[in-house]
């Protein structure tokens, strides 16, 4: 893809549209969708990578760009994961975003997750971002994808209509010192207005749209 063309990837229900990247439309889920049920389900997993080192080794084998691997190594995924689920931070599996109480809140109810490392690294490799690029990433979700992008580009713009989730993500950005992420919460109408205004007058090199 030439430098003059805008790179766009859309990730929907773990299905990915980007050159050379296809993910399954659904994944196995626990029968008990409480938080405790998810913990039990994850502890029963046997055939997935479960450490950062395994994920990095597999990424190199699969041709993931070294810059993307370095970003993954530098950004602590556990900072974007609920404390009850942090033992699974480096399982190669999407982890539900849990930001509400009580602790038996259904982690799948809102349909958001911290993305599976192997998928998001492949997506970012295919986007071919460069340090001079600016990126629009929507919605913010857990903030993990924006955090990875902040290590790959000069500027990340990210927005989300879910204020509770967005507040937690923005706190993570501040704690990790990710100062090149520009963010704004708002209703779907506010986000739509932002897109209308910025997509008319601002030239993003990359746009990444997800529903996770």
mmCIF file of N, CA and C in Angstrom, residues 41-89:
data_model
loop_
_atom_site.group_PDB
_atom_site.id
_atom_site.type_symbol
_atom_site.label_atom_id
_atom_site.label_comp_id
_atom_site.label_asym_id
_atom_site.label_seq_id
_atom_site.Cartn_x
_atom_site.Cartn_y
_atom_site.Cartn_z
ATOM 1 N N UNK A 41 -12.696 -21.084 33.729
ATOM 2 C CA UNK A 41 -12.524 -21.411 32.319
ATOM 3 C C UNK A 41 -11.084 -21.179 31.868
ATOM 4 N N UNK A 42 -10.512 -20.034 32.236
ATOM 5 C CA UNK A 42 -9.153 -19.717 31.817
ATOM 6 C C UNK A 42 -8.143 -20.677 32.432
ATOM 7 N N UNK A 43 -8.351 -21.038 33.675
ATOM 8 C CA UNK A 43 -7.418 -21.961 34.326
ATOM 9 C C UNK A 43 -7.450 -23.345 33.702
ATOM 10 N N UNK A 44 -8.531 -23.651 32.991
ATOM 11 C CA UNK A 44 -8.643 -24.964 32.348
ATOM 12 C C UNK A 44 -8.013 -25.006 30.960
ATOM 13 N N UNK A 45 -7.599 -23.845 30.433
ATOM 14 C CA UNK A 45 -7.038 -23.797 29.085
ATOM 15 C C UNK A 45 -5.666 -24.459 29.054
ATOM 16 N N UNK A 46 -5.445 -25.309 28.066
ATOM 17 C CA UNK A 46 -4.197 -26.070 27.995
ATOM 18 C C UNK A 46 -3.385 -25.800 26.730
ATOM 19 N N UNK A 47 -4.015 -25.399 25.655
ATOM 20 C CA UNK A 47 -3.331 -25.360 24.356
ATOM 21 C C UNK A 47 -3.086 -23.955 23.832
ATOM 22 N N UNK A 48 -2.939 -22.985 24.725
ATOM 23 C CA UNK A 48 -2.641 -21.619 24.286
ATOM 24 C C UNK A 48 -1.380 -21.129 25.004
ATOM 25 N N UNK A 49 -0.617 -20.233 24.351
ATOM 26 C CA UNK A 49 0.532 -19.631 25.043
ATOM 27 C C UNK A 49 0.074 -18.916 26.311
ATOM 28 N N UNK A 50 0.886 -19.001 27.366
ATOM 29 C CA UNK A 50 0.492 -18.431 28.652
ATOM 30 C C UNK A 50 1.552 -17.516 29.254
ATOM 31 N N UNK A 51 2.593 -17.205 28.483
ATOM 32 C CA UNK A 51 3.626 -16.298 28.978
ATOM 33 C C UNK A 51 3.980 -15.289 27.898
ATOM 34 N N UNK A 52 4.528 -14.147 28.325
ATOM 35 C CA UNK A 52 4.969 -13.119 27.380
ATOM 36 C C UNK A 52 6.025 -13.688 26.441
ATOM 37 N N UNK A 53 6.931 -14.505 26.993
ATOM 38 C CA UNK A 53 8.013 -15.067 26.190
ATOM 39 C C UNK A 53 7.485 -15.977 25.083
ATOM 40 N N UNK A 54 6.461 -16.775 25.391
ATOM 41 C CA UNK A 54 5.865 -17.651 24.372
ATOM 42 C C UNK A 54 5.206 -16.826 23.270
ATOM 43 N N UNK A 55 4.481 -15.793 23.674
ATOM 44 C CA UNK A 55 3.790 -14.955 22.693
ATOM 45 C C UNK A 55 4.797 -14.274 21.770
ATOM 46 N N UNK A 56 5.887 -13.759 22.339
ATOM 47 C CA UNK A 56 6.910 -13.093 21.536
ATOM 48 C C UNK A 56 7.582 -14.081 20.588
ATOM 49 N N UNK A 57 7.889 -15.276 21.075
ATOM 50 C CA UNK A 57 8.518 -16.286 20.219
ATOM 51 C C UNK A 57 7.610 -16.644 19.055
ATOM 52 N N UNK A 58 6.318 -16.816 19.325
ATOM 53 C CA UNK A 58 5.365 -17.144 18.260
ATOM 54 C C UNK A 58 5.217 -15.985 17.281
ATOM 55 N N UNK A 59 5.234 -14.758 17.806
ATOM 56 C CA UNK A 59 5.112 -13.587 16.934
ATOM 57 C C UNK A 59 6.284 -13.514 15.963
ATOM 58 N N UNK A 60 7.485 -13.753 16.453
ATOM 59 C CA UNK A 60 8.659 -13.725 15.567
ATOM 60 C C UNK A 60 8.556 -14.838 14.519
ATOM 61 N N UNK A 61 8.106 -15.989 14.933
ATOM 62 C CA UNK A 61 7.935 -17.099 13.991
ATOM 63 C C UNK A 61 6.917 -16.749 12.910
ATOM 64 N N UNK A 62 5.889 -15.988 13.287
ATOM 65 C CA UNK A 62 4.808 -15.651 12.350
ATOM 66 C C UNK A 62 5.095 -14.391 11.538
ATOM 67 N N UNK A 63 6.268 -13.803 11.704
ATOM 68 C CA UNK A 63 6.643 -12.652 10.880
ATOM 69 C C UNK A 63 6.119 -11.318 11.352
ATOM 70 N N UNK A 64 5.766 -11.216 12.631
ATOM 71 C CA UNK A 64 5.322 -9.922 13.171
ATOM 72 C C UNK A 64 6.504 -8.967 13.174
ATOM 73 N N UNK A 65 6.254 -7.706 12.806
ATOM 74 C CA UNK A 65 7.306 -6.706 12.738
ATOM 75 C C UNK A 65 7.967 -6.528 14.102
ATOM 76 N N UNK A 66 9.281 -6.364 14.100
ATOM 77 C CA UNK A 66 10.022 -6.269 15.363
ATOM 78 C C UNK A 66 9.594 -5.051 16.181
ATOM 79 N N UNK A 67 9.254 -3.943 15.520
ATOM 80 C CA UNK A 67 8.775 -2.769 16.250
ATOM 81 C C UNK A 67 7.508 -3.064 17.026
ATOM 82 N N UNK A 68 6.632 -3.871 16.445
ATOM 83 C CA UNK A 68 5.378 -4.242 17.102
ATOM 84 C C UNK A 68 5.665 -5.150 18.292
ATOM 85 N N UNK A 69 6.575 -6.088 18.111
ATOM 86 C CA UNK A 69 6.959 -6.972 19.211
ATOM 87 C C UNK A 69 7.544 -6.161 20.359
ATOM 88 N N UNK A 70 8.374 -5.171 20.035
ATOM 89 C CA UNK A 70 8.967 -4.332 21.068
ATOM 90 C C UNK A 70 7.895 -3.546 21.813
ATOM 91 N N UNK A 71 6.894 -3.039 21.088
ATOM 92 C CA UNK A 71 5.791 -2.322 21.737
ATOM 93 C C UNK A 71 5.053 -3.245 22.695
ATOM 94 N N UNK A 72 4.796 -4.480 22.252
ATOM 95 C CA UNK A 72 4.133 -5.467 23.109
ATOM 96 C C UNK A 72 4.967 -5.734 24.351
ATOM 97 N N UNK A 73 6.286 -5.831 24.193
ATOM 98 C CA UNK A 73 7.169 -6.100 25.327
ATOM 99 C C UNK A 73 7.184 -4.937 26.318
ATOM 100 N N UNK A 74 7.031 -3.704 25.817
ATOM 101 C CA UNK A 74 7.132 -2.521 26.669
ATOM 102 C C UNK A 74 5.838 -2.155 27.378
ATOM 103 N N UNK A 75 4.696 -2.414 26.761
ATOM 104 C CA UNK A 75 3.411 -2.020 27.342
ATOM 105 C C UNK A 75 2.890 -3.153 28.224
ATOM 106 N N UNK A 76 2.722 -2.920 29.514
ATOM 107 C CA UNK A 76 2.266 -3.988 30.423
ATOM 108 C C UNK A 76 0.776 -4.279 30.250
ATOM 109 N N UNK A 77 0.472 -5.396 29.631
ATOM 110 C CA UNK A 77 -0.935 -5.743 29.381
ATOM 111 C C UNK A 77 -1.728 -5.845 30.681
ATOM 112 N N UNK A 78 -1.063 -6.255 31.765
ATOM 113 C CA UNK A 78 -1.759 -6.428 33.032
ATOM 114 C C UNK A 78 -2.368 -5.128 33.553
ATOM 115 N N UNK A 79 -1.805 -3.972 33.129
ATOM 116 C CA UNK A 79 -2.341 -2.691 33.582
ATOM 117 C C UNK A 79 -3.729 -2.416 33.008
ATOM 118 N N UNK A 80 -4.125 -3.128 31.977
ATOM 119 C CA UNK A 80 -5.414 -2.915 31.328
ATOM 120 C C UNK A 80 -6.412 -4.020 31.671
ATOM 121 N N UNK A 81 -6.063 -4.851 32.641
ATOM 122 C CA UNK A 81 -6.865 -6.017 33.001
ATOM 123 C C UNK A 81 -7.302 -5.922 34.456
ATOM 124 N N UNK A 82 -8.545 -6.304 34.725
ATOM 125 C CA UNK A 82 -9.094 -6.279 36.075
ATOM 126 C C UNK A 82 -8.212 -7.109 37.014
ATOM 127 N N UNK A 83 -7.978 -6.628 38.247
ATOM 128 C CA UNK A 83 -7.105 -7.366 39.176
ATOM 129 C C UNK A 83 -7.455 -8.839 39.347
ATOM 130 N N UNK A 84 -8.736 -9.164 39.304
ATOM 131 C CA UNK A 84 -9.125 -10.574 39.458
ATOM 132 C C UNK A 84 -8.661 -11.439 38.288
ATOM 133 N N UNK A 85 -8.353 -10.804 37.173
ATOM 134 C CA UNK A 85 -8.005 -11.563 35.964
ATOM 135 C C UNK A 85 -6.547 -11.406 35.558
ATOM 136 N N UNK A 86 -5.758 -10.732 36.377
ATOM 137 C CA UNK A 86 -4.384 -10.427 35.964
ATOM 138 C C UNK A 86 -3.488 -11.651 35.869
ATOM 139 N N UNK A 87 -3.848 -12.740 36.503
ATOM 140 C CA UNK A 87 -3.043 -13.962 36.342
ATOM 141 C C UNK A 87 -3.073 -14.453 34.894
ATOM 142 N N UNK A 88 -4.028 -13.947 34.103
ATOM 143 C CA UNK A 88 -4.158 -14.367 32.699
ATOM 144 C C UNK A 88 -3.628 -13.297 31.735
ATOM 145 N N UNK A 89 -2.884 -12.340 32.243
ATOM 146 C CA UNK A 89 -2.461 -11.202 31.427
ATOM 147 C C UNK A 89 -1.720 -11.616 30.170
#
